[in-house]
Amino acid sequence: MSDPVLTKAIKDAAIEMNADFIGIADPSCFLNPDYLGNRPQEIMPGLRSVIVLGVGIPRGAFEPLPKGRAEYTNTLMAATATLRVIAFQIARMIEKQGYRATIVPPEGSEFGYWYADRETLKASVSIKYAGYCAGLGNFGMNHLLITEGFGPRVRMTALLTDAPLEADENGSMPFIHEHCRSCLKCIDICPVGAISPDGKIGRHKCAEYMFNALGGLRCGLCINVCPL
Ligand code: SF4
Ligand code: SF4
């Protein structure tokens, strides 16, 4: 039995703390054989809910790219810090109700791929996939979640919990955004050819570019060019 009262309290609290969106994924979506990432069930046995929350990134951080990379990077990290605070308060709220909660690192930390698997560069949990399962958006060719209000210009985090929250539906949303077929702008603009028309992403190429060529500043061109 899910707990609609706690579910609503968590959602209200997140919005009150200035999250722009929040959704709850049923962790069983990670058992889909088409999902090729790491599974949150391996982190929290007894997992019952994956909470995804995010904030939109101000457009002013993208528009000057590729100049303004320092400001862009700093703005992203401000979003990361904001999400950490919101997620921490939600984790405390859940634990006060007698459940357990832990926070999945926001996508892209200050330390780049520090939280990811060293060989595959895959995160311990795909927050974007959880967001897709929770109906917050679908994927672009740039491998980012395309959200309703902000397109790919978002920062997200997630919480894993054994609290029985009400899961959101994704309404059988297509996995890839329908606009991508007639666009492909992110493929053309990537300076290192990390995005392939067959839907694959070269994580190592992207990481090498940002953390070697750019010295840790973020690129963001495949986000900025996206018309969604
Ligand atoms: S730039 Fe175009 S192809 Fe790439 S994610 Fe955005 S809409 Fe899709
Ligand atoms: S962030 Fe830059 S290097 Fe990485 S995939 Fe996007 S355009 Fe390519």
Coordinates of C-alpha atoms and ligand atoms in Angstrom, one line a residue:
M1 CA 0.0 0.0 0.0
S2 CA 1.4 3.4 -1.0
D3 CA 1.3 6.4 1.3
P4 CA -0.5 9.3 -0.5
V5 CA -0.2 11.6 2.5
L6 CA 3.6 11.3 2.7
T7 CA 3.9 11.4 -1.1
K8 CA 2.0 14.7 -1.2
A9 CA 4.0 16.1 1.7
I10 CA 7.3 15.4 0.0
K11 CA 6.2 16.9 -3.3
D12 CA 4.9 20.0 -1.6
A13 CA 8.0 20.4 0.4
A14 CA 10.3 20.1 -2.7
I15 CA 8.3 22.8 -4.5
E16 CA 8.3 24.9 -1.4
M17 CA 12.1 24.7 -1.3
N18 CA 12.2 25.9 -4.9
A19 CA 12.6 22.6 -6.8
D20 CA 11.1 23.2 -10.3
F21 CA 9.8 19.6 -10.7
I22 CA 9.5 16.3 -8.8
G23 CA 8.4 12.9 -9.7
I24 CA 8.4 9.4 -8.2
A25 CA 9.5 6.3 -10.1
D26 CA 8.6 2.8 -9.3
P27 CA 12.0 1.0 -9.0
S28 CA 10.7 -2.0 -10.9
C29 CA 11.3 0.1 -14.1
F30 CA 15.0 -0.5 -13.6
L31 CA 14.4 -4.2 -14.1
N32 CA 13.4 -3.6 -17.7
P33 CA 15.9 -5.6 -19.8
D34 CA 16.3 -2.6 -22.1
Y35 CA 17.8 -0.6 -19.3
L36 CA 21.5 -1.1 -19.4
G37 CA 22.7 1.0 -16.5
N38 CA 23.3 0.2 -12.8
R39 CA 20.3 -0.7 -10.7
P40 CA 19.3 1.2 -7.5
Q41 CA 18.2 -2.0 -5.9
E42 CA 21.9 -2.9 -5.5
I43 CA 22.4 0.2 -3.4
M44 CA 19.3 -0.1 -1.2
P45 CA 17.8 -3.5 -0.6
G46 CA 14.1 -3.0 0.2
L47 CA 14.0 0.0 -2.1
R48 CA 10.4 1.0 -2.8
S49 CA 10.5 4.5 -4.4
V50 CA 12.9 6.6 -6.4
I51 CA 12.3 10.3 -6.0
V52 CA 13.6 12.5 -8.8
L53 CA 13.7 16.3 -8.4
G54 CA 15.3 19.0 -10.4
V55 CA 15.7 22.7 -11.2
G56 CA 15.9 24.5 -14.4
I57 CA 19.1 26.2 -15.4
P58 CA 18.9 29.9 -16.3
R59 CA 19.2 30.4 -20.0
G60 CA 21.7 33.2 -19.4
A61 CA 24.2 30.6 -18.4
F62 CA 24.0 28.9 -21.8
E63 CA 23.6 31.7 -24.3
P64 CA 27.2 33.0 -24.1
L65 CA 28.7 29.5 -24.8
P66 CA 31.4 28.6 -25.7
K67 CA 32.6 31.8 -24.1
G68 CA 31.3 32.1 -20.5
R69 CA 32.2 28.5 -19.8
A70 CA 33.3 29.5 -16.3
E71 CA 30.0 31.2 -15.6
Y72 CA 28.1 28.2 -17.1
T73 CA 30.1 25.8 -14.9
N74 CA 29.6 27.8 -11.8
T75 CA 25.8 28.1 -12.5
L76 CA 25.6 24.4 -12.9
M77 CA 27.4 23.9 -9.6
A78 CA 25.0 26.4 -7.9
A79 CA 22.2 24.2 -9.1
T80 CA 23.9 21.1 -7.7
A81 CA 24.3 22.8 -4.3
T82 CA 20.7 23.8 -4.3
L83 CA 19.5 20.3 -5.1
R84 CA 21.7 18.8 -2.4
V85 CA 20.0 21.1 0.2
I86 CA 16.5 20.2 -0.9
A87 CA 17.3 16.5 -1.1
F88 CA 18.8 16.5 2.3
Q89 CA 15.7 18.1 3.8
I90 CA 13.5 15.5 2.1
A91 CA 15.7 12.6 3.3
R92 CA 15.4 13.9 6.9
M93 CA 11.6 14.3 6.4
I94 CA 11.4 10.7 5.3
E95 CA 13.5 9.3 8.1
K96 CA 11.3 11.1 10.7
Q97 CA 8.5 9.0 9.4
G98 CA 10.5 5.8 10.2
Y99 CA 11.8 5.0 6.7
R100 CA 15.3 5.1 5.2
A101 CA 16.5 7.5 2.5
T102 CA 19.8 8.2 0.7
I103 CA 20.7 10.8 -1.9
V104 CA 21.9 9.9 -5.4
P105 CA 24.6 12.3 -6.5
P106 CA 23.3 15.1 -8.8
E107 CA 24.3 14.5 -12.3
G108 CA 27.7 15.9 -12.9
S109 CA 29.4 16.9 -9.7
E110 CA 32.1 19.4 -9.0
F111 CA 34.6 16.6 -9.6
G112 CA 33.2 15.5 -12.9
Y113 CA 32.7 11.8 -13.1
W114 CA 34.0 11.3 -9.6
Y115 CA 30.8 9.4 -8.5
A116 CA 30.6 7.2 -11.7
D117 CA 32.0 3.8 -12.4
R118 CA 35.6 4.4 -13.4
E119 CA 35.6 2.1 -16.4
T120 CA 32.2 2.7 -17.9
L121 CA 31.6 6.3 -16.6
K122 CA 28.0 5.2 -15.8
A123 CA 26.4 6.6 -12.7
S124 CA 25.4 4.2 -9.9
V125 CA 21.8 5.1 -10.8
S126 CA 20.6 6.8 -13.9
I127 CA 18.7 9.7 -12.6
K128 CA 17.6 10.6 -16.2
Y129 CA 16.1 7.1 -16.6
A130 CA 14.3 7.4 -13.3
G131 CA 13.0 10.8 -14.5
Y132 CA 11.7 9.1 -17.7
C133 CA 10.0 6.4 -15.6
A134 CA 8.4 9.1 -13.4
G135 CA 7.0 10.9 -16.5
L136 CA 9.2 14.0 -16.2
G137 CA 10.4 13.8 -19.8
N138 CA 12.0 11.6 -22.4
F139 CA 15.5 11.3 -23.9
G140 CA 17.1 13.5 -26.6
M141 CA 19.8 12.4 -28.9
N142 CA 22.2 14.3 -26.6
H143 CA 21.3 11.6 -24.0
L144 CA 19.8 14.2 -21.7
L145 CA 16.3 14.2 -20.3
I146 CA 14.1 16.6 -22.3
T147 CA 11.7 18.0 -19.7
E148 CA 8.4 19.7 -20.4
G149 CA 9.2 23.1 -19.0
F150 CA 13.0 23.4 -19.4
G151 CA 14.0 21.0 -22.3
P152 CA 17.4 19.6 -21.5
R153 CA 18.4 22.7 -19.4
V154 CA 18.0 21.1 -16.0
R155 CA 20.0 19.7 -13.1
M156 CA 18.6 16.7 -11.2
T157 CA 19.1 14.6 -8.2
A158 CA 17.3 11.6 -6.8
L159 CA 16.6 9.9 -3.5
L160 CA 16.2 6.2 -2.9
T161 CA 13.9 5.2 -0.1
D162 CA 12.0 2.3 1.4
A163 CA 9.0 4.6 1.9
P164 CA 6.0 3.3 -0.1
L165 CA 5.3 6.5 -2.1
E166 CA 2.8 6.8 -4.9
A167 CA 4.6 6.3 -8.2
D168 CA 3.9 8.6 -11.1
E169 CA 3.1 7.2 -14.6
N170 CA 5.0 8.1 -17.7
G171 CA 2.0 7.5 -19.9
S172 CA 3.9 5.3 -22.3
M173 CA 6.0 8.2 -23.4
P174 CA 8.3 7.3 -26.3
F175 CA 11.9 6.8 -25.1
I176 CA 13.4 9.3 -27.6
H177 CA 11.8 12.7 -28.1
E178 CA 9.9 12.8 -31.5
H179 CA 11.6 16.1 -32.5
C180 CA 15.0 14.5 -32.6
R181 CA 14.5 12.7 -35.8
S182 CA 14.2 15.9 -37.8
C183 CA 16.9 17.8 -35.9
L184 CA 20.2 16.2 -35.0
K185 CA 21.8 19.6 -34.2
C186 CA 23.5 18.2 -31.1
I187 CA 25.3 15.6 -33.2
D188 CA 26.6 18.3 -35.5
I189 CA 27.8 20.7 -32.8
C190 CA 29.7 18.3 -30.6
P191 CA 33.3 19.2 -30.9
V192 CA 34.6 15.6 -30.3
G193 CA 31.9 13.6 -32.1
A194 CA 30.6 12.1 -28.8
I195 CA 27.0 11.8 -30.0
S196 CA 26.2 9.3 -32.7
P197 CA 23.1 9.2 -34.9
D198 CA 22.5 5.6 -33.8
G199 CA 21.7 6.9 -30.3
K200 CA 25.0 6.0 -28.7
I201 CA 27.0 8.4 -26.6
G202 CA 30.8 8.4 -26.2
R203 CA 31.1 9.2 -22.5
H204 CA 34.8 8.9 -22.6
K205 CA 35.1 11.3 -25.5
C206 CA 32.9 13.9 -23.7
A207 CA 34.8 13.4 -20.4
E208 CA 38.2 13.6 -22.0
Y209 CA 37.2 16.9 -23.7
M210 CA 35.8 18.5 -20.5
F211 CA 38.3 17.3 -18.0
N212 CA 41.4 17.5 -20.1
A213 CA 40.9 19.9 -23.0
L214 CA 38.7 22.3 -20.9
G215 CA 40.4 21.7 -17.6
G216 CA 37.2 20.8 -15.9
L217 CA 35.0 23.5 -17.2
R218 CA 31.8 22.2 -18.7
C219 CA 31.0 22.2 -22.4
G220 CA 27.2 22.5 -22.7
L221 CA 27.1 23.0 -26.5
C222 CA 24.7 20.0 -27.0
I223 CA 22.3 21.5 -24.5
N224 CA 22.6 25.1 -25.8
V225 CA 21.9 24.1 -29.4
C226 CA 18.8 22.1 -28.5
P227 CA 15.6 23.8 -29.7
L228 CA 13.4 22.0 -27.1
Ligands
SF4_1 S1 19.4 19.1 -30.4 FE1 17.8 18.2 -31.6 S2 18.4 16.0 -31.8 FE2 19.6 16.9 -30.1 S3 18.3 16.5 -28.3 FE3 17.8 18.5 -29.0 S4 16.0 18.1 -30.4 FE4 17.0 16.2 -30.1
SF4_2 S1 28.9 18.3 -23.5 FE1 30.1 18.9 -25.3 S2 31.6 17.3 -25.6 FE2 30.0 16.4 -24.3 S3 28.5 15.5 -25.7 FE3 27.8 17.6 -25.4 S4 28.7 18.8 -27.0 FE4 29.8 16.8 -26.9

